[in-house]
XYZ file of C-alpha atoms in Angstrom:
702
model
C 49.786 3.874 38.245
C 51.127 1.795 35.434
C 52.059 -1.839 35.412
C 54.373 -4.094 33.572
C 51.933 -6.387 31.739
C 54.172 -9.479 32.731
C 53.594 -8.783 36.421
C 50.031 -7.582 36.183
C 48.290 -10.315 38.168
C 50.915 -10.233 40.922
C 50.930 -6.456 41.239
C 47.162 -6.267 41.134
C 46.876 -8.749 43.846
C 49.441 -7.017 45.962
C 47.383 -3.752 45.367
C 44.058 -5.231 46.288
C 45.540 -7.014 49.450
C 47.171 -3.657 50.575
C 43.800 -1.797 49.892
C 41.852 -4.432 51.847
C 44.205 -4.159 54.791
C 43.737 -0.333 54.696
C 39.976 -0.733 54.329
C 39.406 -3.394 56.791
C 37.809 -1.063 59.232
C 35.935 1.007 56.623
C 33.448 -1.572 55.202
C 35.528 -2.693 52.209
C 37.278 -1.436 49.114
C 35.664 1.697 48.093
C 35.133 2.161 44.233
C 33.929 5.484 43.285
C 32.075 5.634 39.869
C 32.298 9.184 38.583
C 30.407 10.492 35.793
C 27.255 11.891 34.129
C 23.741 10.404 33.276
C 25.385 7.250 31.854
C 27.013 6.498 35.232
C 23.951 7.538 37.317
C 21.648 5.162 35.197
C 19.424 7.673 33.407
C 16.505 5.985 31.563
C 16.807 2.727 33.564
C 13.633 1.696 35.532
C 15.630 1.256 38.783
C 19.026 2.912 38.704
C 19.819 1.784 42.149
C 19.720 -1.874 40.851
C 20.390 -1.507 37.108
C 23.071 1.183 36.627
C 26.605 0.025 35.808
C 27.979 0.897 39.299
C 25.043 -1.276 40.777
C 25.833 -4.207 38.469
C 29.699 -3.726 39.120
C 28.988 -4.120 42.986
C 27.340 -7.480 42.322
C 30.374 -8.608 40.198
C 32.956 -7.471 42.640
C 31.210 -8.953 45.781
C 30.921 -7.978 49.377
C 34.639 -7.040 49.851
C 33.985 -3.989 47.794
C 31.630 -0.929 48.250
C 30.819 0.479 44.805
C 29.559 4.193 45.083
C 27.492 5.822 42.324
C 28.625 9.525 41.933
C 26.901 10.006 38.621
C 25.234 13.424 37.943
C 22.923 13.693 34.989
C 24.059 16.419 32.501
C 27.407 17.018 34.205
C 30.369 18.303 32.194
C 33.944 17.842 32.861
C 34.758 21.521 31.893
C 34.682 23.672 34.941
C 33.372 26.571 32.841
C 30.728 24.226 31.281
C 26.971 24.728 31.637
C 26.913 22.203 34.343
C 30.352 21.538 35.760
C 30.673 18.363 37.742
C 32.919 20.035 40.541
C 29.819 21.955 41.567
C 27.484 18.977 42.033
C 26.615 17.411 45.253
C 28.092 14.134 44.002
C 31.418 15.691 43.654
C 31.365 16.640 47.452
C 30.275 13.174 48.205
C 33.147 11.687 46.082
C 35.802 13.771 47.976
C 34.425 12.966 51.202
C 34.445 9.237 50.577
C 38.172 9.117 49.929
C 37.831 6.238 47.430
C 40.547 3.551 46.846
C 39.589 3.109 43.358
C 38.150 5.884 41.050
C 36.458 5.258 37.644
C 35.883 8.539 35.739
C 33.621 8.565 32.751
C 32.923 12.327 31.842
C 33.043 14.200 28.561
C 29.758 13.395 26.819
C 27.955 16.562 27.903
C 31.134 18.639 26.846
C 29.929 18.146 23.413
C 27.253 20.608 23.886
C 27.590 23.758 21.890
C 27.446 25.746 25.055
C 30.751 24.058 26.024
C 33.162 22.762 23.569
C 33.369 25.645 21.150
C 34.222 28.156 23.806
C 36.151 26.088 26.446
C 37.782 23.078 24.576
C 41.212 24.558 25.416
C 40.689 23.862 29.095
C 39.659 20.257 28.709
C 42.999 18.660 29.545
C 43.746 21.044 32.510
C 40.330 20.672 33.987
C 40.575 16.810 33.797
C 44.000 17.062 35.393
C 42.551 19.240 38.162
C 39.839 16.623 38.892
C 42.427 13.785 39.058
C 44.682 15.800 41.370
C 41.671 16.725 43.608
C 40.713 13.028 43.994
C 44.375 12.188 44.771
C 44.604 14.899 47.389
C 41.632 13.058 49.247
C 43.463 9.738 49.042
C 46.980 9.894 47.725
C 46.928 6.063 47.315
C 43.833 6.031 45.196
C 44.008 3.952 41.909
C 42.324 5.986 39.240
C 40.942 4.838 35.814
C 39.680 7.273 33.193
C 37.291 6.012 30.521
C 37.097 6.311 26.745
C 33.556 7.537 26.050
C 30.398 5.448 25.577
C 28.853 5.941 22.134
C 26.797 8.806 20.780
C 24.903 7.434 17.854
C 23.968 9.449 14.757
C 20.299 9.656 15.629
C 21.309 12.187 18.245
C 19.713 15.643 17.320
C 23.082 17.460 17.321
C 25.097 14.758 15.729
C 25.840 16.391 12.419
C 25.863 19.955 13.747
C 28.870 19.506 15.927
C 28.496 16.733 18.349
C 29.984 14.097 16.117
C 33.065 16.072 15.536
C 33.563 17.330 19.072
C 32.984 13.850 20.441
C 35.725 12.577 18.506
C 38.102 15.303 19.561
C 37.334 14.623 23.167
C 37.678 10.865 22.669
C 41.121 11.175 21.154
C 42.198 13.454 24.038
C 41.331 10.844 26.761
C 44.282 8.457 26.192
C 46.776 11.404 26.194
C 45.223 12.605 29.405
C 45.736 9.121 30.997
C 49.472 9.178 29.907
C 50.157 12.700 31.127
C 48.533 12.232 34.494
C 49.766 8.573 34.980
C 46.274 7.091 35.433
C 44.983 3.834 33.767
C 42.424 3.688 30.980
C 39.151 1.779 30.527
C 37.514 1.596 27.073
C 33.815 2.111 27.424
C 33.411 2.760 23.649
C 34.798 -0.507 22.113
C 32.153 -2.877 23.656
C 29.276 -0.701 22.692
C 30.237 1.195 19.574
C 28.395 -1.447 17.332
C 25.405 -1.893 19.738
C 22.797 0.849 18.720
C 20.006 -1.431 19.817
C 21.086 -0.617 23.434
C 20.624 2.958 23.057
C 17.009 4.032 22.580
C 17.750 7.698 22.779
C 21.141 7.395 20.977
C 23.050 8.526 24.139
C 22.022 6.346 27.254
C 22.531 2.602 27.402
C 19.780 0.199 28.508
C 20.243 -2.204 31.312
C 21.962 -4.654 28.947
C 24.357 -1.953 27.972
C 24.863 -1.147 31.680
C 25.742 -4.760 32.383
C 28.352 -4.605 29.569
C 29.904 -1.479 31.086
C 29.976 -3.304 34.285
C 31.601 -6.279 33.025
C 34.129 -4.086 31.245
C 35.064 -2.294 34.418
C 35.116 -5.714 36.350
C 37.620 -7.276 33.936
C 39.741 -4.144 33.776
C 39.999 -4.040 37.685
C 40.575 -7.752 38.249
C 42.306 -8.753 35.069
C 39.744 -11.494 34.608
C 38.797 -11.819 31.008
C 37.688 -15.521 30.889
C 41.026 -17.301 30.102
C 42.566 -18.142 26.918
C 40.502 -17.607 23.749
C 41.277 -17.495 19.936
C 39.030 -15.866 17.301
C 36.778 -18.399 15.413
C 38.789 -17.877 12.375
C 41.774 -19.525 14.009
C 40.920 -23.160 13.913
C 42.010 -26.629 12.566
C 41.831 -26.651 8.604
C 42.509 -22.899 8.365
C 44.566 -21.402 5.591
C 47.093 -18.830 6.601
C 48.247 -16.102 4.072
C 51.684 -16.942 2.788
C 54.621 -14.560 2.176
C 53.509 -12.207 4.758
C 54.254 -12.016 8.568
C 51.563 -14.080 10.280
C 49.553 -12.340 13.184
C 48.338 -14.727 15.727
C 46.079 -13.063 18.438
C 43.365 -13.518 21.069
C 42.416 -12.923 24.620
C 43.373 -14.271 28.074
C 43.488 -12.963 31.429
C 45.834 -9.913 31.991
C 49.432 -10.548 32.429
C 49.437 -14.073 31.329
C 52.207 -15.417 29.311
C 51.147 -16.877 25.899
C 53.371 -19.208 23.993
C 52.797 -20.018 20.325
C 54.429 -22.777 18.534
C 54.202 -23.096 14.651
C 56.676 -25.300 12.618
C 59.990 -24.797 14.448
C 59.085 -21.291 15.590
C 58.192 -20.507 19.265
C 57.060 -17.139 20.073
C 55.949 -15.591 23.403
C 53.956 -12.596 24.497
C 52.066 -11.338 27.527
C 48.578 -10.235 27.629
C 48.052 -6.418 28.205
C 45.796 -4.829 30.772
C 42.728 -5.253 28.486
C 43.472 -9.185 28.218
C 44.572 -8.821 24.650
C 47.651 -10.534 23.114
C 49.313 -10.763 19.603
C 52.493 -12.433 18.247
C 53.843 -12.174 14.863
C 55.193 -15.333 13.116
C 57.680 -14.840 10.327
C 56.375 -15.047 6.676
C 56.201 -18.529 5.308
C 56.124 -20.064 1.907
C 53.145 -22.075 0.585
C 52.924 -25.523 2.044
C 51.506 -27.718 4.742
C 49.912 -29.404 6.604
C 51.163 -27.860 9.727
C 50.218 -27.664 13.364
C 50.048 -24.745 15.801
C 49.777 -24.795 19.496
C 48.780 -21.820 21.550
C 49.120 -22.171 25.335
C 49.390 -20.696 28.723
C 50.662 -22.423 31.867
C 47.263 -24.040 32.388
C 45.623 -24.121 29.034
C 46.646 -25.337 25.592
C 44.787 -25.123 22.101
C 46.137 -27.245 19.270
C 45.054 -26.413 15.634
C 45.949 -29.299 13.051
C 46.081 -29.436 9.186
C 46.945 -25.772 8.648
C 47.889 -24.750 5.071
C 50.000 -21.740 4.094
C 48.537 -20.376 0.775
C 46.311 -17.498 -0.308
C 43.048 -16.577 1.462
C 40.298 -15.022 -0.616
C 37.179 -13.330 0.881
C 33.963 -14.260 -0.998
C 31.245 -11.679 -0.157
C 27.940 -10.167 -1.251
C 24.410 -11.163 -1.547
C 22.324 -13.944 -2.904
C 24.199 -14.676 -6.058
C 27.388 -15.109 -3.938
C 25.411 -17.111 -1.250
C 23.908 -19.419 -4.021
C 25.109 -22.774 -3.085
C 27.096 -25.254 -5.293
C 24.483 -27.828 -4.944
C 22.067 -25.590 -6.888
C 24.342 -24.618 -9.546
C 24.006 -26.024 -13.018
C 26.966 -28.399 -12.751
C 27.145 -28.660 -9.002
C 26.381 -32.293 -8.517
C 29.372 -33.301 -10.637
C 31.509 -30.863 -8.797
C 30.541 -32.017 -5.389
C 31.364 -35.543 -6.266
C 34.875 -34.534 -7.442
C 35.423 -32.128 -4.557
C 37.594 -34.338 -2.414
C 40.342 -34.354 -5.249
C 40.950 -30.685 -4.335
C 43.196 -31.109 -1.370
C 44.683 -27.840 -1.502
C 41.321 -26.135 -1.176
C 39.929 -25.320 2.387
C 36.653 -23.597 2.962
C 35.387 -21.409 5.824
C 31.523 -20.644 5.413
C 30.134 -18.007 7.837
C 26.503 -18.948 7.592
C 23.821 -16.627 8.962
C 21.762 -17.691 12.029
C 18.446 -16.883 10.243
C 17.651 -16.793 6.515
C 16.422 -13.547 4.897
C 13.632 -15.484 3.062
C 10.135 -14.085 3.694
C 9.891 -15.829 7.197
C 9.303 -14.433 10.555
C 12.420 -14.661 12.847
C 12.008 -16.415 16.269
C 13.072 -14.763 19.524
C 16.343 -16.777 19.569
C 17.370 -15.293 15.973
C 16.313 -11.778 17.031
C 18.352 -11.829 20.128
C 21.353 -13.255 18.277
C 21.157 -10.562 15.724
C 21.203 -7.988 18.350
C 24.275 -9.381 19.969
C 25.989 -9.538 16.568
C 26.094 -13.472 17.095
C 24.555 -13.885 13.700
C 27.123 -15.743 11.762
C 28.844 -19.013 12.562
C 31.013 -21.557 10.875
C 34.368 -23.392 10.799
C 37.218 -24.290 8.466
C 36.748 -27.439 6.542
C 38.788 -29.448 4.010
C 37.286 -29.581 0.690
C 34.934 -32.698 0.165
C 31.372 -33.444 -0.830
C 30.042 -32.363 2.659
C 31.794 -29.067 2.957
C 31.242 -27.974 -0.639
C 27.612 -28.755 -1.121
C 26.193 -25.494 0.589
C 29.258 -23.401 -0.103
C 29.054 -20.561 -2.627
C 29.063 -21.883 -6.099
C 30.880 -18.773 -7.501
C 33.382 -18.813 -4.734
C 33.953 -22.503 -5.056
C 34.717 -22.543 -8.851
C 36.838 -19.446 -8.369
C 38.904 -21.139 -5.676
C 39.078 -24.460 -7.485
C 40.496 -22.930 -10.621
C 42.966 -20.811 -8.860
C 44.174 -23.729 -6.653
C 44.786 -25.882 -9.755
C 46.461 -23.225 -11.964
C 48.814 -21.953 -9.270
C 49.327 -25.263 -7.290
C 49.046 -22.958 -4.087
C 46.776 -23.907 -1.222
C 43.766 -21.679 -1.309
C 41.594 -20.748 1.641
C 37.959 -19.485 0.842
C 36.008 -17.464 3.410
C 32.413 -16.961 2.446
C 30.351 -14.314 4.012
C 27.238 -13.554 2.072
C 23.612 -12.582 2.860
C 20.835 -12.710 0.435
C 19.318 -9.484 -0.401
C 21.844 -7.424 1.583
C 22.535 -3.826 0.257
C 26.063 -2.416 -0.127
C 25.643 -0.104 2.888
C 25.260 -3.130 5.297
C 28.945 -3.984 4.514
C 30.412 -0.588 5.494
C 31.850 0.233 8.929
C 29.891 2.505 11.206
C 32.784 5.118 11.699
C 33.209 5.491 7.927
C 29.458 6.167 7.357
C 29.144 8.358 10.337
C 31.846 10.612 9.069
C 30.480 10.789 5.525
C 28.048 13.564 5.153
C 26.197 11.855 2.220
C 26.008 8.428 4.001
C 25.417 9.256 7.694
C 21.683 9.929 7.170
C 21.353 6.322 6.011
C 22.054 5.163 9.620
C 18.713 6.462 11.009
C 15.248 4.846 10.618
C 16.505 2.580 7.867
C 13.463 0.471 7.892
C 11.366 3.482 6.702
C 13.894 5.378 4.687
C 13.957 5.985 0.936
C 17.687 5.406 0.953
C 16.774 1.586 1.248
C 15.308 -0.388 -1.715
C 11.752 -1.152 -0.991
C 12.515 -4.929 -1.155
C 14.963 -4.593 1.763
C 12.569 -2.651 3.940
C 9.577 -4.985 3.110
C 11.533 -8.267 3.683
C 13.095 -6.799 6.905
C 9.553 -6.059 8.039
C 8.437 -9.536 7.664
C 11.606 -11.044 9.439
C 11.266 -8.499 12.286
C 7.468 -8.966 12.776
C 7.921 -10.189 16.319
C 10.595 -7.774 17.366
C 9.882 -5.528 20.453
C 13.056 -3.430 20.403
C 12.508 -0.448 18.347
C 16.236 -0.580 17.248
C 16.170 -4.341 16.590
C 19.104 -5.383 14.223
C 18.982 -6.901 10.799
C 21.331 -8.114 8.296
C 20.019 -5.386 5.800
C 20.590 -2.560 8.127
C 23.571 -0.161 7.306
C 26.838 -1.245 8.955
C 25.282 -4.664 10.194
C 27.222 -7.223 8.033
C 30.451 -5.364 8.657
C 29.995 -5.267 12.356
C 28.756 -8.898 12.685
C 30.792 -10.552 10.087
C 33.569 -8.513 8.431
C 35.153 -6.637 11.416
C 36.112 -9.891 13.254
C 38.024 -10.961 10.074
C 39.946 -7.585 9.576
C 43.095 -8.653 11.624
C 43.367 -11.815 9.615
C 45.336 -11.301 6.435
C 43.746 -12.043 3.122
C 44.986 -12.011 -0.542
C 41.855 -10.369 -2.040
C 38.172 -10.063 -2.298
C 35.664 -11.650 -4.644
C 32.577 -9.525 -4.674
C 29.077 -10.205 -6.074
C 26.580 -7.745 -4.907
C 24.488 -4.886 -6.278
C 20.947 -6.224 -6.736
C 19.729 -4.412 -3.644
C 20.989 -1.134 -4.746
C 19.709 -0.881 -8.301
C 17.022 1.713 -7.257
C 19.577 4.422 -6.740
C 22.529 4.112 -9.020
C 24.121 7.386 -7.972
C 24.060 6.568 -4.379
C 25.473 2.961 -5.195
C 28.416 4.584 -6.919
C 29.302 6.488 -3.716
C 28.643 3.504 -1.423
C 30.687 0.979 -3.313
C 33.594 3.390 -3.720
C 33.436 4.039 -0.165
C 33.299 0.360 0.826
C 36.435 -0.486 -1.243
C 38.305 2.404 0.210
C 37.534 1.664 3.712
C 38.300 -1.991 3.425
C 41.564 -1.223 1.868
C 42.467 1.199 4.715
C 41.785 -1.784 6.982
C 43.474 -4.681 5.180
C 46.005 -2.788 2.987
C 45.982 -0.532 -0.038
C 46.906 -3.249 -2.328
C 43.821 -5.370 -1.562
C 42.457 -6.441 -4.977
C 38.738 -6.520 -5.699
C 37.095 -8.832 -8.297
C 33.549 -7.972 -9.024
C 30.639 -9.342 -11.163
C 28.710 -7.124 -13.261
C 24.949 -8.097 -12.648
C 23.332 -10.462 -14.909
C 20.387 -10.043 -17.398
C 16.883 -9.845 -15.963
C 13.603 -8.147 -16.824
C 14.071 -5.246 -14.302
C 14.193 -1.986 -15.908
C 16.979 -0.230 -13.790
C 19.507 -2.904 -14.322
C 21.066 -1.796 -17.625
C 22.119 1.693 -16.249
C 23.235 -0.086 -13.118
C 25.405 -2.582 -15.179
C 26.993 0.343 -17.005
C 27.710 2.066 -13.797
C 29.529 -0.964 -12.511
C 31.721 -0.945 -15.636
C 32.601 2.715 -15.125
C 33.376 2.254 -11.542
C 35.796 -0.666 -12.621
C 37.640 2.002 -14.543
C 37.651 4.499 -11.773
C 38.697 2.291 -8.727
C 42.385 1.113 -8.940
C 43.107 -2.669 -8.792
C 39.548 -3.675 -9.448
C 38.510 -5.852 -12.419
C 34.936 -6.992 -13.417
C 33.622 -10.178 -14.730
C 30.559 -10.013 -17.197
C 27.689 -12.214 -16.470
C 24.585 -10.899 -18.394
C 25.010 -13.626 -21.080
C 24.226 -16.203 -18.482
C 21.155 -14.298 -16.970
C 17.565 -15.402 -16.835
C 14.794 -13.088 -17.752
C 12.691 -14.324 -14.851
C 15.097 -15.403 -12.243
C 17.454 -13.218 -10.280
C 19.563 -16.387 -9.469
C 20.767 -17.734 -12.688
C 22.327 -21.119 -12.171
C 25.397 -21.001 -14.477
C 27.846 -20.188 -11.862
C 30.864 -22.136 -13.031
C 31.637 -19.765 -15.867
C 31.314 -16.738 -13.607
C 33.686 -18.178 -11.018
C 36.119 -19.149 -13.637
C 35.882 -15.666 -15.283
C 36.863 -14.154 -11.894
C 39.556 -16.742 -11.564
C 40.943 -15.676 -14.976
C 41.042 -12.057 -13.917
C 42.857 -12.988 -10.677
C 45.348 -15.075 -12.719
C 46.084 -12.087 -14.843
C 46.308 -9.227 -12.283
C 47.289 -11.090 -9.072
C 49.075 -13.827 -10.058
C 50.645 -12.128 -13.220
C 50.158 -15.096 -15.459
C 50.491 -14.295 -19.130
C 46.785 -14.957 -19.987
C 44.043 -13.021 -21.627
C 41.406 -12.258 -18.935
C 39.288 -9.177 -19.864
C 36.103 -8.832 -21.784
C 36.465 -6.504 -24.691
C 36.080 -2.901 -23.482
C 34.975 0.081 -25.753
C 37.734 2.768 -26.019
C 36.464 5.367 -28.421
C 33.848 5.654 -31.079
C 34.319 7.988 -34.118
C 31.768 9.102 -36.657
C 33.056 8.657 -40.180
C 30.519 9.704 -42.649
C 27.532 7.487 -42.160
C 29.348 5.109 -39.997
C 30.348 5.071 -36.319
C 33.393 3.121 -35.696
C 34.021 1.674 -32.165
C 37.502 0.612 -31.149
C 37.977 -1.911 -28.482
C 40.857 -3.106 -26.268
C 41.219 -6.492 -24.791
C 40.199 -7.745 -28.347
C 42.533 -9.048 -30.990
C 39.585 -10.387 -32.988
C 35.975 -9.701 -32.227
C 33.248 -11.944 -33.114
C 29.909 -13.095 -32.148
C 29.134 -15.878 -29.588
C 26.756 -17.831 -31.802
C 28.343 -17.031 -35.066
C 25.258 -15.150 -36.113
C 24.609 -11.473 -36.909
C 25.825 -9.120 -34.387
C 23.056 -7.773 -32.227
C 22.751 -5.684 -29.107
C 23.744 -2.211 -30.378
C 21.301 0.721 -30.308
C 21.758 4.473 -31.245
C 20.009 7.291 -29.746
C 19.269 10.379 -31.722
C 18.969 13.910 -30.498
C 15.190 13.522 -29.943
C 15.848 10.459 -27.669
C 14.545 8.090 -30.159
C 16.105 4.587 -30.511
C 17.511 3.423 -33.985
C 18.818 -0.099 -34.562
C 21.827 0.262 -36.816
C 23.361 -2.253 -39.039
C 26.348 -3.704 -37.248
C 29.582 -5.252 -38.712
C 32.763 -6.576 -37.173
C 36.286 -6.017 -38.587
C 39.129 -7.117 -36.424
C 38.993 -5.292 -33.048
C 36.480 -2.667 -34.353
C 32.682 -2.535 -34.693
C 31.107 -0.625 -37.518
C 27.589 0.922 -37.107
C 25.741 2.117 -40.182
C 23.686 5.390 -39.390
C 20.430 6.170 -41.335
C 21.014 9.412 -43.395
C 20.273 12.700 -41.537
C 20.294 11.359 -38.103
C 22.253 13.149 -35.222
C 23.468 10.640 -32.684
C 23.873 11.624 -28.983
C 24.535 8.062 -27.504
C 25.582 4.640 -28.345
C 24.235 1.785 -26.385
C 25.171 -1.863 -26.081
C 23.436 -4.616 -24.066
C 21.264 -1.849 -22.401
C 18.145 -3.782 -22.337
C 17.194 -5.427 -18.910
C 17.543 -8.749 -20.508
C 19.694 -8.980 -23.491
C 20.844 -11.488 -26.152
C 23.742 -9.070 -27.153
C 26.324 -11.373 -28.575
C 29.742 -9.464 -28.988
C 32.791 -11.529 -27.717
C 36.523 -11.454 -28.041
C 38.809 -14.348 -29.174
C 38.770 -15.732 -25.595
C 34.968 -15.970 -25.715
C 34.502 -13.407 -23.205
C 31.488 -11.091 -23.736
C 31.478 -7.390 -24.131
C 29.921 -5.593 -20.974
C 26.847 -3.506 -20.999
C 27.861 -0.034 -21.852
C 26.923 3.402 -23.133
C 28.883 6.027 -24.840
C 28.193 9.860 -25.215
C 29.920 12.483 -27.360
C 33.007 13.876 -26.222
C 33.875 17.690 -26.639
C 35.376 16.807 -29.816
C 32.961 16.561 -32.640
C 32.091 13.034 -33.812
C 33.965 11.434 -30.971
C 32.220 9.321 -28.340
C 33.576 8.025 -24.967
């Protein structure tokens, strides 16, 4: 039965009134919950009270009679190893002649005894079940459900269950359409809650409550009234020159009116309580006002600017606040002059310092209620604890372009790259999927992350307690809610917590960029920071890997920072220069201004007699930062021994003199953990850490 969204409340009311009249003598409206162990309540202490059908009964009230026809291990497939139609619950279902039927079957069909042999029967067998229920009561209202999650810790996940699960999942909406039944999404509210699935398959009592609430809202159309995502608020900046999506939730079938400038757009919420309107693209400007309303509720947002929105994300060096930076106090005092800069800081509920999280923080982390914040105009109060790198970046862009700039800060000290990637992407990557399980004891994770998380989670009782270092967590808690909100680009400062495995990092970061671009758009630019100098042995190779990734990943540029490093402190305080280097890159590659923005980059090196000549791009004239001798170069001979060459600069080339008789297999620059290497170009931008090896051609290095 399909309803026009506009008339959903009226039609649903009429349906329920009719059902109530028909059921007046039968003890209420009969709701049959049909399924497997998830419906039955397997693993719950008291399924009769804690299963999702039992909880749905409490929500719907005494005018309904909710019947649990769940059978553990049941398959939808009639040729399956435990077909539902042969169970006692099926007989009870048909005998009950339900008025409403909710079918959640398919999880057990992912078994290797079932799907490989009988997949071709799934749609027909589902249609048979639907038709059989209709024969029992031709006026029954049937809902079929997208499946609850199967998490990657399931023992058959990689051997077939993962792929078969998604084949079934993708069939279910098609089955609903073909059989003219309605759909309930049991996956969406739980796909990012592994903490509720101790065995990776069955939800606990909180998960059962979420399923009950999902079914209740779908049956009644009650989604709690008009709500906007937290990113929609007064002081926000909307992305200019693109259609503007405005979206949220409200009760099903309600008319939503959005007023912005002189434009008025209306829409009706769908059966899931979701609505969206699209406003026409607008030029930079403001301030503007937006009103979102229903017939009985109105939300007004003030001081909205149209401009460019940049997401500033990463770990502690992005989180590092302006009031701790070297020139921060002066910047804070002058902040109110930046009227075109607005800030949205999503701060974590609990810090990842070596402290034990309390019960409130643990609970919020599990519920993904870990970040909060609001848009603010730029002043001394809003800037003090905002990202210093992000602030200096936005300040320069706003002044240079005269365009309003909105900065969204989402950063977590110590967070690894994998915590910023979505679950579906990691689950479907055969190299990354194994990172999802037992992460707190896994060598995939840096020891620092495991040790710090152990301190934070000392009081946790849930074996799957969530944490912001966990793979996927920061994506699920912070990034996912932003993915429908258009942005101009990403400023990224992260990597310190992945230096233990540079090969894995290369794949992780490439995956992150690709997946974010699939979500926001293929043209999403990334501006990143090469890690600074510090006395940590793995960092030189990591910095060089970052440089190589910059050349491999399209539309990504990197700012060098090692020259402002601190040998003993992972958080150097010279943040203005880093933010402005990032802004210079954005000016060149996003705003297409005629500026020189890149650090000198080595192209080739050729051996000519007793010299190696290195050619650089992005350098009309090389020089040294302190007008002293050029330092930082190192040659590696065929025995692996280090040689310090005599180095000289001529124009855009560096000449390295080789001791007689030496065979050179590598050229290194700034490859010490903490380095005083001093090669810069005419813009004062430093050359990055790099290494070059011989090419197939003799005497040529790349």
